[in-house]
PDB file of C-alpha atoms in Angstrom:
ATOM      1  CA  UNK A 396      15.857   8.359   1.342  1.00 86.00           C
ATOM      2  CA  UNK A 397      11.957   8.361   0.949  1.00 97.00           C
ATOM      3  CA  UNK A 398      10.586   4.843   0.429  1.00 97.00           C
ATOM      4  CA  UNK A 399       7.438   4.354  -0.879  1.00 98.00           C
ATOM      5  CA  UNK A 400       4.473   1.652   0.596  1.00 98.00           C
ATOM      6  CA  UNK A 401       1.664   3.409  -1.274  1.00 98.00           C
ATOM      7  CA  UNK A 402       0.693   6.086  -3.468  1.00 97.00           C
ATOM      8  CA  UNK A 403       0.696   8.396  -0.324  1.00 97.00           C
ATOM      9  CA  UNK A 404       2.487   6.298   2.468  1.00 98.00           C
ATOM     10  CA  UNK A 405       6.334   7.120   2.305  1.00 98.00           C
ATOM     11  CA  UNK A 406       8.702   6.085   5.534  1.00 98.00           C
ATOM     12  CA  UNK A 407      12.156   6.724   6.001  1.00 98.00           C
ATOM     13  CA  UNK A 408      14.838   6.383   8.712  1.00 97.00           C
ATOM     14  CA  UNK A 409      15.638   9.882  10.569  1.00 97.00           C
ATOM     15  CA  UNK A 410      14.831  12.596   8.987  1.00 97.00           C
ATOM     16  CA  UNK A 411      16.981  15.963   9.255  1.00 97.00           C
ATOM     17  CA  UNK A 412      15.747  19.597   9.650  1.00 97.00           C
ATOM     18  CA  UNK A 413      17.018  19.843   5.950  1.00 96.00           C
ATOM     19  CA  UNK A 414      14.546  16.927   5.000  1.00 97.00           C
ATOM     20  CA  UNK A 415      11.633  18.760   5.739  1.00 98.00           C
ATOM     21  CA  UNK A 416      11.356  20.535   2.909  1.00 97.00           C
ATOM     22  CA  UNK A 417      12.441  17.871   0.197  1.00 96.00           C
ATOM     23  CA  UNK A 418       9.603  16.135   2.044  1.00 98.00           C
ATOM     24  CA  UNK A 419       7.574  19.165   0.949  1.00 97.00           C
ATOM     25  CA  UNK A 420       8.471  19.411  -2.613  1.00 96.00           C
ATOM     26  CA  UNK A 421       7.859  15.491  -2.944  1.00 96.00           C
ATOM     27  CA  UNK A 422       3.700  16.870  -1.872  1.00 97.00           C
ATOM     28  CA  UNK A 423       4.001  15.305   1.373  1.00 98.00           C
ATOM     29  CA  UNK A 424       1.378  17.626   3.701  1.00 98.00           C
ATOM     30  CA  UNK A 425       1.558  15.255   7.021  1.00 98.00           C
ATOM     31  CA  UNK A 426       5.036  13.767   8.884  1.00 98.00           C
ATOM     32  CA  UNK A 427       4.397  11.188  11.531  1.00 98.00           C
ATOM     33  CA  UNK A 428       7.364  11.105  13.909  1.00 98.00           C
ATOM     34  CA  UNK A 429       7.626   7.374  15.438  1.00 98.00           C
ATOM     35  CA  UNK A 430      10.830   7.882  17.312  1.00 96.00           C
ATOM     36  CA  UNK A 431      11.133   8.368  21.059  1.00 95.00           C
ATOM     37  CA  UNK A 432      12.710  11.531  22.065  1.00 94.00           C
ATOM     38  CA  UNK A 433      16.591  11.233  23.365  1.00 89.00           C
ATOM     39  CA  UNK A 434      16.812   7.432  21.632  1.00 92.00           C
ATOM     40  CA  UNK A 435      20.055   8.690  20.563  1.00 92.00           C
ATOM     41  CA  UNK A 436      22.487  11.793  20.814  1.00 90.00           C
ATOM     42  CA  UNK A 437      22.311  12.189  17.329  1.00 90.00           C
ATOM     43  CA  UNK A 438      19.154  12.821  16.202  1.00 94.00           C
ATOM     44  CA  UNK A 439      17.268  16.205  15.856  1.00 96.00           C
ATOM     45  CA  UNK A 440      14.165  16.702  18.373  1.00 96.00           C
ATOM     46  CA  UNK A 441      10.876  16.662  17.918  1.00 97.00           C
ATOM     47  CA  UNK A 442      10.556  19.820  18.431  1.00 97.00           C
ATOM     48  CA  UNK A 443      13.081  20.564  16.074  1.00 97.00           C
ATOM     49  CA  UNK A 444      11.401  18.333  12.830  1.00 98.00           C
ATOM     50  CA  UNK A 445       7.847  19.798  14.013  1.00 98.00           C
ATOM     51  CA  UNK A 446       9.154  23.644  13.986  1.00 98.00           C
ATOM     52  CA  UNK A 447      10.451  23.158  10.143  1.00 98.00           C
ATOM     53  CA  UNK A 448       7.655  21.105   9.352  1.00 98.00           C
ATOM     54  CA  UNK A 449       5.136  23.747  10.501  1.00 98.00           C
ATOM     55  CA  UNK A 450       7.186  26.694   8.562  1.00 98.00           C
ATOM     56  CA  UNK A 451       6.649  24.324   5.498  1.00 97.00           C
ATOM     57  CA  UNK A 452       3.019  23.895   6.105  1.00 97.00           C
ATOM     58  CA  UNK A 453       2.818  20.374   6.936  1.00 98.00           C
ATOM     59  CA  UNK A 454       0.945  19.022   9.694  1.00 98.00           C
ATOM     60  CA  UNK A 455       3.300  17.182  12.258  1.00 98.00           C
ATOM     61  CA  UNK A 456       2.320  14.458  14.885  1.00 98.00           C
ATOM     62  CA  UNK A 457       4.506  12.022  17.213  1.00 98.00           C
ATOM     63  CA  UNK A 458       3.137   8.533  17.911  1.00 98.00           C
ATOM     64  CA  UNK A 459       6.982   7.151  19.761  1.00 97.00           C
ATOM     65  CA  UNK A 460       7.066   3.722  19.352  1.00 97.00           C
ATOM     66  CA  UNK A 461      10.363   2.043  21.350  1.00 93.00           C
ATOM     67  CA  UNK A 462      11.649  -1.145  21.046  1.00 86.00           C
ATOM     68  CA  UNK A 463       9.608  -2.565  23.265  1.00 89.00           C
ATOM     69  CA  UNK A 464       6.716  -2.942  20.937  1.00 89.00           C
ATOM     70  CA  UNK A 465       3.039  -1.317  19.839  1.00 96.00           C
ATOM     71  CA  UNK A 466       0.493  -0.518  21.649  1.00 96.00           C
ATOM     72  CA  UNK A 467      -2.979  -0.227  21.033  1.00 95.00           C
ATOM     73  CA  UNK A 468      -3.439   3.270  21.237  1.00 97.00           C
ATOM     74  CA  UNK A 469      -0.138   3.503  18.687  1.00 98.00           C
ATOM     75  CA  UNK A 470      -2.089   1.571  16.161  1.00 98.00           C
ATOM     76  CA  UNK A 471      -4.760   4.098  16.853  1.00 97.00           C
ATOM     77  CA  UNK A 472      -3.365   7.049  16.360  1.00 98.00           C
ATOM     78  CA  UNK A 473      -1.572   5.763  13.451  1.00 98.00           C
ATOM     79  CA  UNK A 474      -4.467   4.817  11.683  1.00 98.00           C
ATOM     80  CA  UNK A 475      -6.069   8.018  12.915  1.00 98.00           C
ATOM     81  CA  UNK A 476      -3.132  10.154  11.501  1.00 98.00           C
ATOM     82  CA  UNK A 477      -3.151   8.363   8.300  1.00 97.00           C
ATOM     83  CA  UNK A 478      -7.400   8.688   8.190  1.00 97.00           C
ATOM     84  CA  UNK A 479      -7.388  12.064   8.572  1.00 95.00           C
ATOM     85  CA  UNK A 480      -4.227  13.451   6.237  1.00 95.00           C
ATOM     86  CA  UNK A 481      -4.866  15.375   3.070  1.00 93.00           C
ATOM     87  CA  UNK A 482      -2.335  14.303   0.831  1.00 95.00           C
ATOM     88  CA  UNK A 483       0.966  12.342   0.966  1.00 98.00           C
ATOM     89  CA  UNK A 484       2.832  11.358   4.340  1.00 98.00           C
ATOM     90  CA  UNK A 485       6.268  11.014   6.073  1.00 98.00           C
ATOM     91  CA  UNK A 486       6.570   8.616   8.936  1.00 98.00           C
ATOM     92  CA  UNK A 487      10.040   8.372  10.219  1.00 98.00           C
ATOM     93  CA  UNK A 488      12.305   6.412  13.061  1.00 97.00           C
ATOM     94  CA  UNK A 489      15.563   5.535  13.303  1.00 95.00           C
ATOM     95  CA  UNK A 490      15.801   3.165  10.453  1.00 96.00           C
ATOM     96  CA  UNK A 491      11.756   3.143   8.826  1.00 97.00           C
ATOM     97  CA  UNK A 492      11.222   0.049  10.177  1.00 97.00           C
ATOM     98  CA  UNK A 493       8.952   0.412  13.048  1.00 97.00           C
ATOM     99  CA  UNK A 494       7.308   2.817  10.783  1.00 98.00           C
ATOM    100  CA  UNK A 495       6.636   0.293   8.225  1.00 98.00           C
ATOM    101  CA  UNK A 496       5.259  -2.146  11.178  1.00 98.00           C
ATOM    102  CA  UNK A 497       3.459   0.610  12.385  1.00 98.00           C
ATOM    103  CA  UNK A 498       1.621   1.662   9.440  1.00 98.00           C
ATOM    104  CA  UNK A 499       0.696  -2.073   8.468  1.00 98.00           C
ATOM    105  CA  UNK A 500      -0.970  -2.529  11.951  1.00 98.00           C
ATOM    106  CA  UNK A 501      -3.221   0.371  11.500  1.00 98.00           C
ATOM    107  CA  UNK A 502      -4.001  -0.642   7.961  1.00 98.00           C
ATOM    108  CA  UNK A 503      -4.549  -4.009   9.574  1.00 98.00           C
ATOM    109  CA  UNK A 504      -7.182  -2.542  12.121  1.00 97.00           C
ATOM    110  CA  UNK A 505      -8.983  -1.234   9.355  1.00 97.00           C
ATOM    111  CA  UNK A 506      -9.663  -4.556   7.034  1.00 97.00           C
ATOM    112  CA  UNK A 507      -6.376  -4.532   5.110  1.00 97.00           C
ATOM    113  CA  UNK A 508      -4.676  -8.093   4.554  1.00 97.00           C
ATOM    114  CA  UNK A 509      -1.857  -8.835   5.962  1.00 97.00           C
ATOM    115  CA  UNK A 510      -0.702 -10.447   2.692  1.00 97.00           C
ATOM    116  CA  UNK A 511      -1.072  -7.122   0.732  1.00 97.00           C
ATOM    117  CA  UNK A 512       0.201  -5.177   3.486  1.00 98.00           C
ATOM    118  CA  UNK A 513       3.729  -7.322   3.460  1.00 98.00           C
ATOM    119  CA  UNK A 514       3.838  -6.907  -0.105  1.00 98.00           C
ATOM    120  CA  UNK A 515       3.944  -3.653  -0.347  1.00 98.00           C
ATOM    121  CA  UNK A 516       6.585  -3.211   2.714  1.00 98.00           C
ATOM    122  CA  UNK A 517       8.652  -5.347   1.105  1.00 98.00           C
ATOM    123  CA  UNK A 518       8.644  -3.966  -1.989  1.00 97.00           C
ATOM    124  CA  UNK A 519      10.154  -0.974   0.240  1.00 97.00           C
ATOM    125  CA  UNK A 520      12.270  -3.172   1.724  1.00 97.00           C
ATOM    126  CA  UNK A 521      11.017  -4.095   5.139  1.00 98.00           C
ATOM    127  CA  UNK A 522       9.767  -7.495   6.164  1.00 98.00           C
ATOM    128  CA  UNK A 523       6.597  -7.414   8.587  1.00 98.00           C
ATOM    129  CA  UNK A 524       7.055 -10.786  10.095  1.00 97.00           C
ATOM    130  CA  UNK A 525       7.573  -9.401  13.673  1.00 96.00           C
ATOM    131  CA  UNK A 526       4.030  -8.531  13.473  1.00 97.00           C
ATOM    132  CA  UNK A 527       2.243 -10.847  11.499  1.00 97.00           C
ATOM    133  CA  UNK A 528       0.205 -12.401  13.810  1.00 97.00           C
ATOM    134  CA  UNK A 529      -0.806  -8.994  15.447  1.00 97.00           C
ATOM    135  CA  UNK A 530      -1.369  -7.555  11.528  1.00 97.00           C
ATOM    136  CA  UNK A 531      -4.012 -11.323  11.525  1.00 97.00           C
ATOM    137  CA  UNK A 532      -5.829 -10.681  14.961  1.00 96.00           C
ATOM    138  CA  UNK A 533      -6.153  -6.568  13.786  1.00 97.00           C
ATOM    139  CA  UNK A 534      -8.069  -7.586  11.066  1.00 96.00           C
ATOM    140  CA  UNK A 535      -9.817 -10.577  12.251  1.00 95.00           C
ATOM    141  CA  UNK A 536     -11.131  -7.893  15.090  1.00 94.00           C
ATOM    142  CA  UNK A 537     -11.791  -5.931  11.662  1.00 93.00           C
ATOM    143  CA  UNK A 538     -14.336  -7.986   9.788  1.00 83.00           C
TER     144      UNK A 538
END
C-alpha cells in the first residue's frame, strides 16, 4: 500500500487507524496527512490517524490540499515537514496523488529538477504533469 519516491519519501492513498503501525514497523517516524477533513464519509479523521500515530511515536502533521490546487504556504509546509523529519515519512490522501504532487513541489522549491522529481513519481506510479510548470517556476525561483 506504501509506495516509495525516495529512500525516505513513501505516499499512499488513505491510510487506516490499523496502518499506523505497519507504517511504524516499515521505520517511518513522521505521517503527513494531505487530505481535507469530511472529503468523504468514509475515511477516518484526522484526529483519529494523529491519536494512533502519536501512541506509535510518530510525529503527525496535516497540510489539506483539495482539489482545487496548492498553495504556497502548502508547498511550504511540505517542504518544511519533510526538512525537519528524522527518519522515513508517510504522506497520505485519498488516492497518493496529490501527495506525490505535493512532495515534488516542495522538492522543487528547494533546487530539485523537475525531471528527477517525475522520475521518481513515476516509478511509484504517479505522473506530475499537472504541475510541471509550477515544479519549473519553484525551482527557477530556487537557483
Amino acid at each position: 500500500m506504501f509506495r516509495q519516491l525516495t529512500d525516505r519519501i513513501y505516499v499512499a492513498p488513505q491510510i487506516a487507524v490499523d496502518d499506523v503501525m505497519d507504517a511504524a514497523q516499515a521505520g517511518v517516524t513522521l505521517i503527513i496527512n494531505n487530505r481535507p477533513e469530511d472529503e468523504s464519509a468514509d475515511q477516518p479523521s484526522g484526529a483519529e490517524i494523529e491519536t494512533a500515530a502519536r501512541a506509535a511515536g510518530l510525529d503527525y502533521v496535516a497540510i489539506p490540499v483539495t482539489h482545487a490546487g496548492f498553495a504556497e504556504w502548502q508547498v511550504t509546509a511540505m517542504a518544511d515537514a519533510l526538512a525537519q523529519a528524522d527518519g522515513k515519512i508517510l504522506a497520505y490522501c485519498r488516492s497518493g496523488t496529490r501527495s506525490t504532487l505535493l512532495w515534488a513541489l516542495a522538492q522543487a522549491s528547494k533546487g530539485e529538477h523537475p525531471a528527477v522529481l517525475a522520475e521518481k513519481a513515476a516509478d511509484a506510479g504517479y505522473d506530475l504533469t499537472p504541475v510541471a510548470a509550477m515544479m519549473d517556476m519553484l525551482r527557477r525561483r530556487a537557483s
